[in-house]
Amino acid sequence: MEDSIYTISSWLKKESSEAAEILTIWGMPGIGKTTLAEYMFTSHRHKFESSSFVEAIGRRCAQQPYSQIDLQKQLLGDVLKKRKIEENNADLCTSKVEKALSRKKALLVLDDVDNFQQLDVLIGTKGFHPGSKIIVTTKDGSLTEKCSLFRMKFPPKHTKLALHGLSDTASMRLLCWHAFGNNDPKKGYEKEAERVAKFCGGHPLAIKVLGCSLINKDAAIWSDVLEMLEAKGYLTDVQENVQKALQISFDSLSGDCKELFKHIACFFVGKEREVTQTILKECGFQTSYGINKLIDRCLLKIGGRNELRMHQLLQEMGRDLVRKESPEKPWKRSRVWKHEESLDLLKKDKGTHRIQGLILDTNLLRKELSHRSGSLTEHNFQNDDVNKTLRAAQPIQMVYEFFLRIWLFFARLLLMLSSSHCKKVELRADALRKMDKLKLLQLNHVKINGSYKNFPKGLRWLCMRGFHSKFIPYDLPMENLVALDMSYSNLTQLWKKPKHLGSLKILNLSNSKLVRVEGFSGLPALERLYLTNCESLVHVCESIGGCDSLLVLDLSYCDKLSNVPISISKLKNVRILSFDGCLGASEFLMRMKDMKSYAYSSSVGEFIPKTPKSILLPSLVTLSLVGSNLSNESFPKNFSSMPMLKALCLRKNPIDSLPDCVRSLSRLEVLDVGECWMLKSVLYPPFTIKQLSTEKCLSLIKITFHQEMLSPPVVYYDWSESLTEIQGIIKFQAIAQIEDQILCSLGWINLQHVKDQRIRISESSLWSRAKKLPIPVQMFYEFGIFSTCFHGKAVPDWLHHKSKGSSISIAMPSSSMNKSIQGINISFVHTFPGIGKQSRLKIKVQNVTINRTWIYYGHIFSFRETDEDMVWLSHWMFGNEIKNGDEVCVTILENKLYGGVMVRECAIGPVYTNKDNNEEDPLSYYKSWKHIIGGDLSDFQVASGEYFLNNFRFISHYHVFKRPLN
């Protein structure tokens, strides 16, 4: 996609001090709009004060009733750099977004917009800070200009970019990568591969899906597939070809996988994988095998929070296959997912035994009708413009306009009445009596009247969000239920009389009005219990300790739950436990801290002492304690009672150092201590750690890891402004504070004038650490490379080997005293076309003699804010990698995306050892780091004798950081 990348890069680089600009990337679904936008966002977000990527707007708005406010809060949180936004009013949220965008130069990506009103809600009508850039991806190239911003007196400048697919060469490479595992076709498959790639018309999704379906297939299968693809003519409409390519992949599935695909497409996109597998397994599917098969065929993917994701084209194909079962009569289909059709079917009592799954959400239905009403309004606006032009020329047009307006008025009135009627939807329970094969049912925000005794008895999944009653009806058939979702309901208690539900594995009661939860002895199979945001909950029965099958327990933000059942500590199989913002979390830990051991006795209903050798929570994998007011003293001496714990979240707690007990976790992989405002250091977390978040730790200074760690973990430390060192990864020091012995050992002399300078810098992978104000000149250390930058016009005069331009090559001279080479100093001067441009350290060093190459992308950007050029100085400790007489070539790498920044001059010079064997080496600490030149760089080797040195793999954006509780 090089051409599109260059076009967008040029657009992003054009700076305007007077106005913001909008770019619309449009094209058919699956053509690569989101992929391209995400790549450009990641590459350029550091150039802006704030940034936000809001993905899948259209789909999220269609699938979730509360998505609009969620999207607004995400955007506002990104712009203001706040994790949690306390605002639930859409209009007020829009106003806050407008205010924030007017104050900050921002880069926004609004992905998959399918309605101009979504733009009005998200970015408002007041405009943006000058220099801001907004990228919109959509299927409709004319959509953006319909939003309110373009009805202002001074609308923003708008550019459009249409994506038309990959070139023939790129299409072939993509197909071969998925079908053969490399960029070229397998011998004997050249013609078939070329025809398949050409058939897809450059559509990446079609190529990917078709390629995956042809892995390890012999030539005869390829020929059969081509015959089927070309059966209705060769290279017809691209959209039709894409659908045929996707259909071919679907047709190659087994019957069970086909039905599983349709179930997911209709009901489970966006749902957690394990929950879906649990439900559908009880519906007769081999879910583990089937889902893996769909993933292998690129018909399904797993998101960052383990949710099922399916491209919109594939989801539409799956739903269309169901629709074709009976195009005009939804009640004769196997699945009904359109809310309007479901409501009509139930009201008219047309349910049949063919229906396996049905969903109705009146909130979403109301949104759909409101959207349709808005579309009529839009149509009316467009006709106003046309009519004004035609009115003078054609008097009859006035008659046409009169009747058109009457029709539009009554059509909109009808839709508004329908929308209003949705608020009062009431159904009789008997409406479901004929659906004896119904296994999946969602009736959200629907009032059910009458007896439930004729409800389908084969239900496996029942979702009734917003349930109106205070108790679950006793006559509701639940014997076969696997999953019950009663979230956002009026329930104050589960039921009046305890029930035995031997099949129930998933129970979601989040955001309900529950006061007490009891009766766990009747739920022997329960695996997941969600009680999040039950703000009235004051009691959870100790009988929960008898739920031996419980895997997930979420008590987050139960503000009034002061007494967390101590029996939870004896759950044998629980893997995920969350007490985020729970009042009783601290007391629970304190009770565990002093508790020797207890065992639950169901006969007496209490805990009795047991042998001290018992282990508490032996199976726990994830523990989340966000905002539980825990100090270091709140924790037990060790966590050895939780030997399986892999993820621990301690965000927003007043700890000042890493609790000692954390170090006893021998399998911990994910540790989140973000927003612990008193935290000063993270010293020696378990050497098994793979991900560490210290985001917004305002007092944090240093992170230190064990020397025996094979490689450092991924670290996210955005907005931790005081942090100066992540041992083994990177270290920051002000030049003025570095000992002269160290500078002398580097061969850096006559830098006194530099110590008083101030510059503005930004970290290359953590954009929000861009310094708003210039700071003293720093030295940065990573990979055995020391670097600094400062304002100046020439390289240091003590470097004797100089060259105009960006490269220099010399044979390493020998010292007059026969000393060995310790390293080399490299310097160059960046000259700029204007103020505000960025300069970055990107160097390639080649030892031609031994055929060794190191390419280094430095971690720091600098900004030119004066009339002077920028001088970079870098010392590379080479150990034995460069010797006297070796031919060394140094190249300062250019990057066309940096807006005309040029290398005017470069220079190098060797540094020799200059100490007695008995002297202490000033650089010994730096040389002790593991991943340095001369040390272990195996993780950074890209080819034989070639290394790419960049710490991006160890320093992460938060959106790729795995939260402990998914």
Short mmCIF file of C-alpha atoms in Angstrom, two decimals, residues 1 5 69 119 171 216 231 254 276 316 358 411 454 509 562 650 730 829 896 912 915:
data_model
loop_
_atom_site.label_atom_id
_atom_site.label_comp_id
_atom_site.label_asym_id
_atom_site.label_seq_id
_atom_site.Cartn_x
_atom_site.Cartn_y
_atom_site.Cartn_z
CA MET A 1 0.00 0.00 0.00
CA ILE A 5 0.94 5.53 2.65
CA ILE A 69 -21.69 7.13 25.13
CA LEU A 119 -19.64 12.23 13.46
CA SER A 171 -2.24 -9.65 -4.74
CA ASN A 216 -1.82 -27.82 1.44
CA ALA A 231 -18.76 -20.65 -13.28
CA SER A 254 -17.80 -29.45 7.27
CA THR A 276 -19.30 -18.76 23.66
CA GLU A 316 -23.09 -10.43 6.46
CA LEU A 358 -33.78 -15.41 18.46
CA ALA A 411 -43.22 8.59 7.20
CA ASN A 454 -44.76 -22.80 28.49
CA LEU A 509 -26.13 -10.21 37.40
CA SER A 562 -17.92 -4.56 53.17
CA LEU A 650 -2.90 -3.44 41.66
CA ILE A 730 16.93 2.27 28.64
CA VAL A 829 24.28 17.33 11.88
CA LYS A 896 11.30 10.70 3.63
CA TYR A 912 40.71 3.29 22.86
CA LYS A 915 43.05 2.40 32.06
#
